[in-house]
PDB file of C-alpha atoms in Angstrom:
ATOM      1  CA  ARG Q   1     104.526 100.823 114.086  1.00  0.00           C
ATOM      2  CA  LEU Q   2     107.786 102.236 111.904  1.00  0.00           C
ATOM      3  CA  ILE Q   3     107.619  99.658 109.167  1.00  0.00           C
ATOM      4  CA  GLU Q   4     107.800 100.109 105.595  1.00  0.00           C
ATOM      5  CA  ILE Q   5     104.382 101.080 103.858  1.00  0.00           C
ATOM      6  CA  ASN Q   6     102.476  97.805 102.812  1.00  0.00           C
ATOM      7  CA  MET Q   7     102.643  97.484  99.101  1.00  0.00           C
ATOM      8  CA  GLY Q   8      99.310  95.380  98.964  1.00  0.00           C
ATOM      9  CA  LYS Q   9      98.705  93.633  95.214  1.00  0.00           C
ATOM     10  CA  PHE Q  10     102.238  95.444  94.639  1.00  0.00           C
ATOM     11  CA  THR Q  11     104.146  93.311  96.598  1.00  0.00           C
ATOM     12  CA  GLY Q  12     107.116  91.836  94.739  1.00  0.00           C
ATOM     13  CA  MET Q  13     106.231  93.112  91.132  1.00  0.00           C
ATOM     14  CA  PRO Q  14     108.769  95.090  89.702  1.00  0.00           C
ATOM     15  CA  TYR Q  15     108.464  99.000  89.998  1.00  0.00           C
ATOM     16  CA  ASP Q  16     108.744  99.223  86.111  1.00  0.00           C
ATOM     17  CA  ASP Q  17     106.056  96.839  85.558  1.00  0.00           C
ATOM     18  CA  ILE Q  18     103.847  98.485  88.398  1.00  0.00           C
ATOM     19  CA  PHE Q  19     104.585 102.193  86.800  1.00  0.00           C
ATOM     20  CA  SER Q  20     103.513 100.995  83.543  1.00  0.00           C
ATOM     21  CA  LYS Q  21      99.960  99.211  84.510  1.00  0.00           C
ATOM     22  CA  HIS Q  22      99.513 101.944  86.658  1.00  0.00           C
ATOM     23  CA  GLY Q  23     101.226 105.269  86.693  1.00  0.00           C
ATOM     24  CA  ASN Q  24     103.202 106.581  89.158  1.00  0.00           C
ATOM     25  CA  VAL Q  25     101.864 104.777  92.318  1.00  0.00           C
ATOM     26  CA  PHE Q  26     104.051 106.417  94.690  1.00  0.00           C
ATOM     27  CA  LEU Q  27     102.628 110.107  93.756  1.00  0.00           C
ATOM     28  CA  LYS Q  28      99.416 108.979  93.660  1.00  0.00           C
ATOM     29  CA  PHE Q  29     100.073 107.532  97.274  1.00  0.00           C
ATOM     30  CA  TYR Q  30     101.187 110.936  98.570  1.00  0.00           C
ATOM     31  CA  GLU Q  31      98.089 112.119  96.500  1.00  0.00           C
ATOM     32  CA  GLY Q  32      95.514 109.933  98.701  1.00  0.00           C
ATOM     33  CA  GLN Q  33      94.253 108.749  95.480  1.00  0.00           C
ATOM     34  CA  SER Q  34      91.540 105.688  95.480  1.00  0.00           C
ATOM     35  CA  GLU Q  35      93.658 103.397  93.555  1.00  0.00           C
ATOM     36  CA  ILE Q  36      95.937 102.963  95.710  1.00  0.00           C
ATOM     37  CA  ALA Q  37      93.699 101.602  98.472  1.00  0.00           C
ATOM     38  CA  GLU Q  38      92.090  99.948  95.924  1.00  0.00           C
ATOM     39  CA  ASN Q  39      94.730  97.613  95.266  1.00  0.00           C
ATOM     40  CA  GLY Q  40      95.227  96.626  98.910  1.00  0.00           C
ATOM     41  CA  VAL Q  41      98.456  99.437  99.488  1.00  0.00           C
ATOM     42  CA  GLU Q  42      98.472 101.016 102.346  1.00  0.00           C
ATOM     43  CA  THR Q  43      97.466 104.842 102.269  1.00  0.00           C
ATOM     44  CA  PHE Q  44      99.332 107.254 103.222  1.00  0.00           C
ATOM     45  CA  ALA Q  45      96.852 108.806 105.863  1.00  0.00           C
ATOM     46  CA  GLN Q  46      96.918 105.143 107.481  1.00  0.00           C
ATOM     47  CA  VAL Q  47     101.006 105.579 107.160  1.00  0.00           C
ATOM     48  CA  LYS Q  48     100.983 108.938 109.165  1.00  0.00           C
ATOM     49  CA  SER Q  49      98.280 107.819 111.596  1.00  0.00           C
ATOM     50  CA  ARG Q  50     100.455 104.855 112.954  1.00  0.00           C
ATOM     51  CA  VAL Q  51     103.791 107.232 112.879  1.00  0.00           C
ATOM     52  CA  LEU Q  52     101.745 109.762 114.810  1.00  0.00           C
ATOM     53  CA  ASP Q  53     101.070 107.353 117.136  1.00  0.00           C
ATOM     54  CA  ILE Q  54     104.265 106.237 118.266  1.00  0.00           C
ATOM     55  CA  VAL Q  55     105.867 109.620 118.418  1.00  0.00           C
ATOM     56  CA  ASP Q  56     102.622 110.760 120.858  1.00  0.00           C
ATOM     57  CA  GLN Q  57     103.557 107.559 122.957  1.00  0.00           C
ATOM     58  CA  VAL Q  58     107.322 108.562 122.739  1.00  0.00           C
ATOM     59  CA  ILE Q  59     106.582 112.184 123.800  1.00  0.00           C
ATOM     60  CA  ASN Q  60     104.518 110.917 126.430  1.00  0.00           C
ATOM     61  CA  ASN Q  61     106.626 108.568 128.226  1.00  0.00           C
ATOM     62  CA  HIS Q  62     110.265 110.004 127.725  1.00  0.00           C
ATOM     63  CA  ARG Q  63     109.973 113.571 128.370  1.00  0.00           C
ATOM     64  CA  ASN Q  64     113.459 115.373 128.045  1.00  0.00           C
ATOM     65  CA  GLN Q  65     114.871 112.521 126.486  1.00  0.00           C
ATOM     66  CA  ASN Q  66     116.463 111.499 123.256  1.00  0.00           C
ATOM     67  CA  VAL Q  67     115.065 108.718 121.572  1.00  0.00           C
ATOM     68  CA  LEU Q  68     115.949 107.125 118.439  1.00  0.00           C
ATOM     69  CA  LEU Q  69     113.480 105.565 116.089  1.00  0.00           C
ATOM     70  CA  VAL Q  70     114.613 103.927 113.429  1.00  0.00           C
ATOM     71  CA  THR Q  71     112.592 103.485 110.040  1.00  0.00           C
ATOM     72  CA  HIS Q  72     112.219 103.489 106.318  1.00  0.00           C
ATOM     73  CA  MET Q  73     112.097 106.620 104.155  1.00  0.00           C
ATOM     74  CA  ASP Q  74     107.889 106.831 103.690  1.00  0.00           C
ATOM     75  CA  PRO Q  75     107.311 107.031 107.965  1.00  0.00           C
ATOM     76  CA  ILE Q  76     109.721 109.725 107.916  1.00  0.00           C
ATOM     77  CA  LYS Q  77     107.905 111.670 105.332  1.00  0.00           C
ATOM     78  CA  ALA Q  78     104.795 110.907 107.031  1.00  0.00           C
ATOM     79  CA  MET Q  79     106.412 112.667 109.852  1.00  0.00           C
ATOM     80  CA  LEU Q  80     107.819 115.607 107.857  1.00  0.00           C
ATOM     81  CA  SER Q  81     104.446 116.032 106.237  1.00  0.00           C
ATOM     82  CA  SER Q  82     102.654 116.690 109.364  1.00  0.00           C
ATOM     83  CA  ILE Q  83     105.258 119.268 110.775  1.00  0.00           C
ATOM     84  CA  LEU Q  84     106.058 121.088 107.326  1.00  0.00           C
ATOM     85  CA  ASP Q  85     102.738 120.430 105.555  1.00  0.00           C
ATOM     86  CA  LEU Q  86     104.024 119.330 102.285  1.00  0.00           C
ATOM     87  CA  LYS Q  87     103.061 119.170  98.998  1.00  0.00           C
ATOM     88  CA  PRO Q  88     102.182 115.604  97.378  1.00  0.00           C
ATOM     89  CA  SER Q  89     104.620 116.317  94.718  1.00  0.00           C
ATOM     90  CA  SER Q  90     107.276 117.692  97.825  1.00  0.00           C
ATOM     91  CA  LEU Q  91     106.587 114.410  98.890  1.00  0.00           C
ATOM     92  CA  PHE Q  92     107.333 112.070  95.729  1.00  0.00           C
ATOM     93  CA  GLU Q  93     110.681 114.556  95.035  1.00  0.00           C
ATOM     94  CA  LEU Q  94     112.102 114.592  98.468  1.00  0.00           C
ATOM     95  CA  ILE Q  95     115.028 111.925  99.015  1.00  0.00           C
ATOM     96  CA  ILE Q  96     115.538 110.828 102.803  1.00  0.00           C
ATOM     97  CA  ALA Q  97     119.561 109.161 102.584  1.00  0.00           C
ATOM     98  CA  ASN Q  98     120.041 105.785 103.935  1.00  0.00           C
ATOM     99  CA  ALA Q  99     121.457 106.004 107.384  1.00  0.00           C
ATOM    100  CA  SER Q 100     120.946 109.377 107.689  1.00  0.00           C
ATOM    101  CA  LEU Q 101     119.299 111.160 110.721  1.00  0.00           C
ATOM    102  CA  THR Q 102     116.052 113.372 110.771  1.00  0.00           C
ATOM    103  CA  ILE Q 103     116.194 115.047 113.711  1.00  0.00           C
ATOM    104  CA  LEU Q 104     112.759 116.262 115.805  1.00  0.00           C
ATOM    105  CA  LYS Q 105     112.438 118.651 118.408  1.00  0.00           C
ATOM    106  CA  GLU Q 106     109.088 118.570 120.792  1.00  0.00           C
ATOM    107  CA  GLU Q 107     108.457 121.720 122.904  1.00  0.00           C
ATOM    108  CA  GLU Q 108     105.283 122.620 124.610  1.00  0.00           C
ATOM    109  CA  GLY Q 109     103.520 120.023 122.812  1.00  0.00           C
ATOM    110  CA  LYS Q 110     105.321 121.223 119.313  1.00  0.00           C
ATOM    111  CA  LEU Q 111     107.352 119.451 116.803  1.00  0.00           C
ATOM    112  CA  SER Q 112     109.936 121.158 114.685  1.00  0.00           C
ATOM    113  CA  LEU Q 113     112.663 120.155 111.931  1.00  0.00           C
ATOM    114  CA  SER Q 114     116.101 120.473 113.054  1.00  0.00           C
ATOM    115  CA  ALA Q 115     117.698 118.251 110.464  1.00  0.00           C
ATOM    116  CA  ILE Q 116     117.094 116.104 107.708  1.00  0.00           C
ATOM    117  CA  ASN Q 117     119.702 113.477 106.211  1.00  0.00           C
ATOM    118  CA  ALA Q 118     121.958 114.528 108.838  1.00  0.00           C
ATOM    119  CA  MET Q 119     125.018 112.371 109.361  1.00  0.00           C
ATOM    120  CA  ASP Q 120     126.997 113.954 112.373  1.00  0.00           C
ATOM    121  CA  PRO Q 121     124.169 114.398 115.689  1.00  0.00           C
ATOM    122  CA  GLU Q 122     126.564 116.688 117.257  1.00  0.00           C
ATOM    123  CA  ARG Q 123     126.375 119.482 114.771  1.00  0.00           C
ATOM    124  CA  TYR Q 124     122.481 119.272 115.612  1.00  0.00           C
ATOM    125  CA  GLY Q 125     123.084 119.867 119.169  1.00  0.00           C
ATOM    126  CA  VAL Q 126     121.679 116.078 120.482  1.00  0.00           C
ATOM    127  CA  ASN Q 127     125.220 114.842 121.939  1.00  0.00           C
ATOM    128  CA  GLU Q 128     124.319 116.781 125.063  1.00  0.00           C
ATOM    129  CA  TYR Q 129     122.550 113.757 126.002  1.00  0.00           C
ATOM    130  CA  TRP Q 130     124.414 110.992 124.178  1.00  0.00           C
TER     131      TRP Q 130
END
């Protein structure tokens, strides 16, 4: 459930080719435009659903524990969008650094963002469980 998005008919195509034929498909992806699903690309709503599903499972099965989930940029953006209610253009511009940590905390059924693009987990108080 944490794999990167399924690019459908665009799988294996160079980005320049995709963009020249279809415009900015990544912005269209975040906007939920129908052209995305019509080309077999997984929609942002579908990514968000599968990511939120695993987050709910982790919350229910690992109360008061740190849990590390490893994934790609768009599943992270899906999680962030559910917490921050980001606009499609903001999601498109947001860069998630490779090998960085996005730290979320759950309290009383609500998620909050503690860090994004973090490289030092101790700075964000997660060392108490490690």
